[in-house]
Coordinates of C-alpha atoms and ligand atoms in Angstrom, one line a residue:
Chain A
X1 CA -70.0 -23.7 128.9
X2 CA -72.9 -22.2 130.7
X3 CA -76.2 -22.6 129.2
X4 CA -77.1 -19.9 127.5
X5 CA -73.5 -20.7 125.7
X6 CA -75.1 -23.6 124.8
X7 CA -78.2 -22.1 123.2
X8 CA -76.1 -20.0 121.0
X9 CA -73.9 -22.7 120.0
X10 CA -76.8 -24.9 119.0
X11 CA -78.2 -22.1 117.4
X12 CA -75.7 -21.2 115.0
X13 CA -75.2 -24.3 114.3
X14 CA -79.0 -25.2 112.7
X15 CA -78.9 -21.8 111.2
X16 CA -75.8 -22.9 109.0
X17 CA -73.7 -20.5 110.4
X18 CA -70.7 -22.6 111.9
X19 CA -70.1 -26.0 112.6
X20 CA -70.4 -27.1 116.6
X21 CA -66.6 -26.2 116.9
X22 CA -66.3 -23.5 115.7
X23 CA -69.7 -22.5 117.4
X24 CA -68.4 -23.1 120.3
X25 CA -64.9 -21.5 119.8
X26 CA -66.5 -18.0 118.8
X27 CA -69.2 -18.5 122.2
X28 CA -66.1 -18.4 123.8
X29 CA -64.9 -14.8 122.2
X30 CA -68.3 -13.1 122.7
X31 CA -69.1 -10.9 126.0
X32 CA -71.9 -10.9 128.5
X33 CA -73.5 -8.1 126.5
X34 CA -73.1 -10.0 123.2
X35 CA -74.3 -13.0 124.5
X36 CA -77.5 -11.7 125.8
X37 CA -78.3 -10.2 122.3
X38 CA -77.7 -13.3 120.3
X39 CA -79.7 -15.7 122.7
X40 CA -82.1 -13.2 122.3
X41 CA -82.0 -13.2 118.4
X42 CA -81.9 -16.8 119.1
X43 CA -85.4 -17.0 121.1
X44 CA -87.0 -14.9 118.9
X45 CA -86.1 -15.7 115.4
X46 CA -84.0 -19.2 115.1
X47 CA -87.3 -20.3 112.7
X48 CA -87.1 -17.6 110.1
X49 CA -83.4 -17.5 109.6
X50 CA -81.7 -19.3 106.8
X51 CA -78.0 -19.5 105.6
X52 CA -77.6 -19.4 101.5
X53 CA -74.1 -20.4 101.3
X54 CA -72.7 -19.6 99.1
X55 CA -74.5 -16.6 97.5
X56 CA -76.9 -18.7 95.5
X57 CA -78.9 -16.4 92.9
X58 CA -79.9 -13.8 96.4
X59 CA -76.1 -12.2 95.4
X60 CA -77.4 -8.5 95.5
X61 CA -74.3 -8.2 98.0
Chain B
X1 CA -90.3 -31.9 82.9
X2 CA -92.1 -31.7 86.5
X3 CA -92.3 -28.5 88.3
X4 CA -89.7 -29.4 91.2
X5 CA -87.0 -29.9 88.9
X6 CA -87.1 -27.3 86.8
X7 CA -84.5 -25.0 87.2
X8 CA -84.4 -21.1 88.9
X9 CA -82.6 -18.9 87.2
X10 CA -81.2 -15.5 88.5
X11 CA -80.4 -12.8 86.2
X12 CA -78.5 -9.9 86.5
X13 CA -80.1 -7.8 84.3
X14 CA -77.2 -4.9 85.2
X15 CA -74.5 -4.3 87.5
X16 CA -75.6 -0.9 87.8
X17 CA -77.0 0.6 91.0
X18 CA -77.5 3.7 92.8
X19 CA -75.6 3.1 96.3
X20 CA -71.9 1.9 97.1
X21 CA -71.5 -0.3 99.7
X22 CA -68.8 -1.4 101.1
X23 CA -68.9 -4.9 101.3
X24 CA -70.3 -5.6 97.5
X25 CA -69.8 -8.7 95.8
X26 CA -70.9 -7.5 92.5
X27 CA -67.4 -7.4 90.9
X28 CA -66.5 -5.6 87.7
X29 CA -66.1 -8.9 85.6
X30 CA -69.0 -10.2 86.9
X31 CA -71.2 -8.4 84.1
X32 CA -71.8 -5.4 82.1
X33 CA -74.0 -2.4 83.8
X34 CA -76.9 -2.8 81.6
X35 CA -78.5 -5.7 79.7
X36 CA -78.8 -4.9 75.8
X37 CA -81.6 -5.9 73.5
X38 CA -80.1 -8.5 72.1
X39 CA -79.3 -10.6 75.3
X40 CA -83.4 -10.1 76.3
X41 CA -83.6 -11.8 73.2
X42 CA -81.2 -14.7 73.9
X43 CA -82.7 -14.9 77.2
X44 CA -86.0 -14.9 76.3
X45 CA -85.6 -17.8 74.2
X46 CA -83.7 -19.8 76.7
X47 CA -86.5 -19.6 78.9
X48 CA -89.1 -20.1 76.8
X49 CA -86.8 -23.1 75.9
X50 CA -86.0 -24.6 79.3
X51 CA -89.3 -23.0 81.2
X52 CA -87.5 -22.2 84.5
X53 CA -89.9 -22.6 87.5
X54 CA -88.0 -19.5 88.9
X55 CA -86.8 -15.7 87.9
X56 CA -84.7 -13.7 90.5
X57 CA -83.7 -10.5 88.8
X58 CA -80.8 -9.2 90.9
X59 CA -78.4 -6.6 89.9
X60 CA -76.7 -4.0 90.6
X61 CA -80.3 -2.5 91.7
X62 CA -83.2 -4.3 89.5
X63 CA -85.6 -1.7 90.2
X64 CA -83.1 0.5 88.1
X65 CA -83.9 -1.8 85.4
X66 CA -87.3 -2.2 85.5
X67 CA -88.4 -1.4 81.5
X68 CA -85.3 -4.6 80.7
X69 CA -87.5 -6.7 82.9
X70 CA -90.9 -5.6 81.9
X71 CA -89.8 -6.7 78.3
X72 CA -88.1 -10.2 79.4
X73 CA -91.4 -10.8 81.1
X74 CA -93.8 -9.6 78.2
X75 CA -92.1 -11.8 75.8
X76 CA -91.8 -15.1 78.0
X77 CA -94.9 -17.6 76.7
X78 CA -97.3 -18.4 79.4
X79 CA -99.3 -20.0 80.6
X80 CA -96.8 -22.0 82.7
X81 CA -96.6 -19.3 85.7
X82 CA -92.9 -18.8 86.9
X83 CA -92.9 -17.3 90.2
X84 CA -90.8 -14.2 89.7
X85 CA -88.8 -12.5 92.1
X86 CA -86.2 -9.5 92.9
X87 CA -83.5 -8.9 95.0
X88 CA -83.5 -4.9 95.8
X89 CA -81.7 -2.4 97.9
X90 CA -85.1 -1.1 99.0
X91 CA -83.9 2.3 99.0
X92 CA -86.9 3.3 96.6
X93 CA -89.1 2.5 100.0
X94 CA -88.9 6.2 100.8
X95 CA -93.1 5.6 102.2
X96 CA -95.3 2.8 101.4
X97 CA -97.1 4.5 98.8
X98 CA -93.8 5.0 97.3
X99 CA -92.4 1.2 97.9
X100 CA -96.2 0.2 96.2
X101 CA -96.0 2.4 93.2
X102 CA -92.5 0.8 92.2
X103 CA -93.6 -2.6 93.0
X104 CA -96.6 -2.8 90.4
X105 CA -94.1 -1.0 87.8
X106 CA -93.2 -4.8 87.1
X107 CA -95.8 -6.8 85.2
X108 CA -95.5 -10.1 87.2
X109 CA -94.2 -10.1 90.7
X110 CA -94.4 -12.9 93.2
X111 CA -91.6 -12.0 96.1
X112 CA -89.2 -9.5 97.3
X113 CA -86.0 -10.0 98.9
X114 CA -84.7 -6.6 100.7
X115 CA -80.8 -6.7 100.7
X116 CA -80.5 -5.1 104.6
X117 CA -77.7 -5.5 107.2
X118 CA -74.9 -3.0 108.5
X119 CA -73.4 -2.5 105.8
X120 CA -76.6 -1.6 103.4
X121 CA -77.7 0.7 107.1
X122 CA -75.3 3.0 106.1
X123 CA -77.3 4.1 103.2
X124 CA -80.8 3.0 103.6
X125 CA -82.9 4.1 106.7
X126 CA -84.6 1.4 108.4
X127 CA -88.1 3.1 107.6
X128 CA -87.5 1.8 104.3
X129 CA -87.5 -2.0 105.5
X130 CA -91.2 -1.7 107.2
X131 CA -92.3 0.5 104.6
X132 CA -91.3 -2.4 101.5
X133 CA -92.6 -5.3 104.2
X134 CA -96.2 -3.3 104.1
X135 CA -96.2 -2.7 100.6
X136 CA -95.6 -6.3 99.6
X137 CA -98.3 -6.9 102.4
X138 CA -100.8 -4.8 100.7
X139 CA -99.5 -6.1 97.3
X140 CA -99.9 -9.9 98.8
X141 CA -96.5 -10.2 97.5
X142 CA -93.6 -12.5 99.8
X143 CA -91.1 -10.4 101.4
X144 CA -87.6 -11.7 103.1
X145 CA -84.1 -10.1 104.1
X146 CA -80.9 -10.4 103.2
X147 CA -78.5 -10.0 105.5
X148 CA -74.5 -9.8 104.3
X149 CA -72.1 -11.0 107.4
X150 CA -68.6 -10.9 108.3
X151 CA -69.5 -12.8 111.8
X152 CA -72.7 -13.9 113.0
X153 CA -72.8 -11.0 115.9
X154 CA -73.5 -8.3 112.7
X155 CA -77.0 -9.9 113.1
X156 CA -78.4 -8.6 116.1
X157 CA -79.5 -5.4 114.5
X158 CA -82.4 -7.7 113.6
X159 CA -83.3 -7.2 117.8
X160 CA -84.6 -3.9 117.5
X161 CA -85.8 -4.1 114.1
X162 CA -88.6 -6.2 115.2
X163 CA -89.6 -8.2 112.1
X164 CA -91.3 -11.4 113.8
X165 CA -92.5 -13.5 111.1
X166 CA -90.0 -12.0 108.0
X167 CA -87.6 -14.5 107.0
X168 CA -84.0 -14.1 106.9
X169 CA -81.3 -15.7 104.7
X170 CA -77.8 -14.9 105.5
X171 CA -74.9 -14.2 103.4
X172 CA -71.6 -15.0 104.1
X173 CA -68.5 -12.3 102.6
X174 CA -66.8 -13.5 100.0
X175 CA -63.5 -11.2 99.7
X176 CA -65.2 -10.6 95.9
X177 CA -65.7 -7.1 94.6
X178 CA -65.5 -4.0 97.0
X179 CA -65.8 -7.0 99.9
X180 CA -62.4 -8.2 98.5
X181 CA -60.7 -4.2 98.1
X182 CA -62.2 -3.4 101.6
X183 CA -60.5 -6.7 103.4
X184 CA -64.6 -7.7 104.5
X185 CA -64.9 -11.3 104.5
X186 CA -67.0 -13.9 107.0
X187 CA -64.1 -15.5 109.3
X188 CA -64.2 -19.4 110.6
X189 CA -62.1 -20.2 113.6
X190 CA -60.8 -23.4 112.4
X191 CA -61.4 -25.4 108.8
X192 CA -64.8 -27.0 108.9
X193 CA -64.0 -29.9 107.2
X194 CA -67.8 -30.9 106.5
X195 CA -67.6 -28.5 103.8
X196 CA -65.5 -31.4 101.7
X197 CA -69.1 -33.7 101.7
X198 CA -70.7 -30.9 100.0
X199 CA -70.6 -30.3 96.8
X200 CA -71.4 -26.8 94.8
X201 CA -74.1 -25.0 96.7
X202 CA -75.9 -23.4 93.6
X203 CA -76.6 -26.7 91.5
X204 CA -80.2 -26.7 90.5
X205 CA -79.5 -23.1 89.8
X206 CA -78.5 -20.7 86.9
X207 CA -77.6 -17.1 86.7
X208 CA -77.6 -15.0 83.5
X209 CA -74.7 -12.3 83.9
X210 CA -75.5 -9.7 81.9
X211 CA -72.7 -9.0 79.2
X212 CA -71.3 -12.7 79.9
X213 CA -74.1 -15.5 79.7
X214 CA -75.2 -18.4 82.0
X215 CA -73.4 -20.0 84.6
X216 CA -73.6 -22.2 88.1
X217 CA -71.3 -20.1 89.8
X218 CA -72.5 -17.0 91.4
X219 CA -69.1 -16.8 93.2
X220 CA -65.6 -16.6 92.8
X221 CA -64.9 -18.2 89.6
X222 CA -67.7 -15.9 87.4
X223 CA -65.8 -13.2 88.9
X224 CA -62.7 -14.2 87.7
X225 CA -61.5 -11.9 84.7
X226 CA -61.7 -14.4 81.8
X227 CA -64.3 -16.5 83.0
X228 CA -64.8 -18.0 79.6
X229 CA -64.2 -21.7 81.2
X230 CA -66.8 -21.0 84.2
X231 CA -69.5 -18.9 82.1
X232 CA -71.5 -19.9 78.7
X233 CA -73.8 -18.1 75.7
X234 CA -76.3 -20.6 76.5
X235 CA -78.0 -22.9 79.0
X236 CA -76.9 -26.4 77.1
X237 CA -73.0 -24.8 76.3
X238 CA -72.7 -24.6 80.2
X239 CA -74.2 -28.0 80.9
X240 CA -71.9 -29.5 78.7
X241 CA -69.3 -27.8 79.8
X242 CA -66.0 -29.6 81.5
X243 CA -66.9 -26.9 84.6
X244 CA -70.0 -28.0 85.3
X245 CA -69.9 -31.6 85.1
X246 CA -67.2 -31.3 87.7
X247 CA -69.0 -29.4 90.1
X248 CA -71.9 -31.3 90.0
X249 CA -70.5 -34.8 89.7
X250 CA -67.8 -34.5 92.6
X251 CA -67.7 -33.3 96.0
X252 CA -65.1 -30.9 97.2
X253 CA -63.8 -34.0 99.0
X254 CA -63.6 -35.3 95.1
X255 CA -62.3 -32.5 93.3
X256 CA -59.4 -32.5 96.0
X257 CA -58.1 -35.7 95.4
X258 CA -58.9 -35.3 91.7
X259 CA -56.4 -32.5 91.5
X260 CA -53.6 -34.4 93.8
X261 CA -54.2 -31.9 96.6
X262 CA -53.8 -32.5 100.2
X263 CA -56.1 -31.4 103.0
X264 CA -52.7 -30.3 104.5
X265 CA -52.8 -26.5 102.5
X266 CA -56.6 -25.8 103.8
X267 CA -57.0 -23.1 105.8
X268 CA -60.1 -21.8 108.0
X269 CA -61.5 -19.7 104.7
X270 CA -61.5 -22.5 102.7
X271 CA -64.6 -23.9 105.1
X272 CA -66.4 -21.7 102.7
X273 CA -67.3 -23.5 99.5
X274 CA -66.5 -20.3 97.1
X275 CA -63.5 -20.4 98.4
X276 CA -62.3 -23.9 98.4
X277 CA -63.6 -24.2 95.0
X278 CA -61.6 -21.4 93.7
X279 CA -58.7 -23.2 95.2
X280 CA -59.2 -26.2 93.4
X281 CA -61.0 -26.0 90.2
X282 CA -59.7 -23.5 88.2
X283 CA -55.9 -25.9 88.3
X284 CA -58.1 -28.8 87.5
X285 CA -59.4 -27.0 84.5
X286 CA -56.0 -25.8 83.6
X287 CA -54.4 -29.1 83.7
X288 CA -56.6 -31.0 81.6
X289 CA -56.7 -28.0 79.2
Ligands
SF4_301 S1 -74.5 -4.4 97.7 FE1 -76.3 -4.2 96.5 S2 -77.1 -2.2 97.0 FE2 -75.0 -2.2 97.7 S3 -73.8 -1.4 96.0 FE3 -73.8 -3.6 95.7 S4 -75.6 -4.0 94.4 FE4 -75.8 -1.9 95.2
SF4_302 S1 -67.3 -20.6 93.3 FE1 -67.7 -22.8 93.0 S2 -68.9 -23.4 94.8 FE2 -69.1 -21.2 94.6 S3 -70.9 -20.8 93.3 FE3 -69.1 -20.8 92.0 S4 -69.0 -23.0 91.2 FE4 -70.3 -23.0 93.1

């Protein structure tokens, strides 16, 4: 795993969005160009993003 | 009763709206398309009774319903402040002026969550999004997304959408509702078996479904068609309800060994807690029936 894998994993991780493994399984499936795009999400917006799992009351859709 | 733990309550004041996406979880059984006069009524009094700390009028599209919500707020007693908020297409956010006008059609108004992500893009122009994040800014109103995923990569839009400083709450698919008919749903590689130390994820929170009453769930099992078991008339019916004490006494962990399941027929979906629930409650009700 390079590091920028990394920063993704850890990243979806504290958003709520997988656990490590499987974080680090769908790293694995993602290309160059897809990579770049979520570290960059990552950098710029890993503080204002939340998971509600399931739907709590925000269930608009 | 202090402040903290005084419940929010979400209400779907209609299952109406005026778009069609693809990936909505607002099934058919999940409420009628309009609230009627005599639910405000029951409503009303339930929270004038239990003095909820939080409204979240959802729909269907709430700004469709605004006179229904004008008239739940005018009759709620103050002064004990709820801070109320919607959860909105945005679609109305043609300009700001427009987006402003709407937003002070509604006689108390604390925050706005904009339902935005791929899926609502095919409908809604992104002007719309910075046009409803300036109105709430001139308003001094809170605004957030909501962003409905099948895979975390369907948020990068968010790159060029360049909202520093908005927050973002993410929503897994649930195969409920067109989601379900339209084969959308959020895929796991493997199980995540951490999801069996969890327990319910809405508990500390209601919903009012229009046309079927108050419930925990705002998942699978209010969807279900005769959801009698998972859905109440009122507030105290559902918390003494069989349903809810097991959701919020056991973890999934729990509720699996109390239905003599193994961990053997769990597959990646059921790392989601809607789903695993559905996969385990509804035989616990029906054996002890
Ligand atoms: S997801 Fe929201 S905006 Fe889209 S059809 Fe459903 S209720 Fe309407
Ligand atoms: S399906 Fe179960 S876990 Fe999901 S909201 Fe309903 S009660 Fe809670």
């Amino acid at each position: 795993m390079t590091n920028k894998d990394k920063v993704i994993a850890v990243f979806l991780v504290s958003v709520g969005l997988f656990s490590v493994c499987n974080a680090m399984q769908y790293v694995k499936t993602l290309s160059a160009a897809q990579k770049t795009e979520l570290s960059f999400l990552a950098a710029n917006s890993s503080q204002n993003i939340g998971d509600s799992e399931p739907l709590r009351v925000v269930k608009h859709g | 009763m202090s402040r903290k733990h005084r419940l929010v309550l979400g209400i779907t004041v209609g299952t109406g709206c005026n778009l069609r996406c693809r990936h909505c979880l607002v099934d058919k059984n999940l409420g009628s398309r309009r609230i009627t006069k005599s639910e405000i009524e029951l409503l009303v009094s339930e929270i004038n009774r239990c003095k909820p700390r939080e409204l979240i009028f959802t729909g269907g599209e709430p700004v469709l319903f605004t006179g229904e919500i004008n008239s739940i707020l005018s009759a709620i007693h103050e002064p004990y402040g709820i801070y109320t908020s919607i959860v909105t297409n945005g679609s109305f956010a043609s300009t700001t002026a427009a987006a402003v006008k709407t937003l002070k059609s509604f006689k108390a108004l604390h925050s706005v969550q904009m339902s935005y992500d791929k899926f609502h893009a095919e409908f809604v122009p992104e002007a719309c999004v910075h046009n409803l994040r300036e109105a709430c800014r001139r308003l001094d109103l809170s605004f957030g997304l909501v962003c409905a995923i099948q895979a975390p990569l369907d948020l990068i839009f968010l790159n060029k959408l360049n909202l520093a400083g908005v927050s973002v709450t993410t929503q897994k698919i649930l195969p409920i509702g067109r989601a379900k008919d339209n084969a959308l749903n959020y895929s796991y590689p493997a199980f995540e078996a951490k999801v069996l130390r969890k327990k319910c994820p809405n508990l500390g929170r209601l919903v009012y479904n229009c046309g079927n009453g108050f419930t925990t769930c705002c998942g699978f099992l209010a969807s279900k068609p005769g959801n009698s078991r998972y859905v109440h008339r009122t507030i105290a019916a559902h918390l003494k309800s069989r349903f809810y004490e097991l959701i919020s006494s056991y973890t999934f962990g729990g509720l699996l060994r109390l239905a003599g399941l193994s961990n053997d027929g769990l597959s990646p979906a059921h790392s989601a807690p809607c789903a695993l629930c559905e996969y385990i409650v509804p035989g616990i009700l029906s054996s002890q029936k």
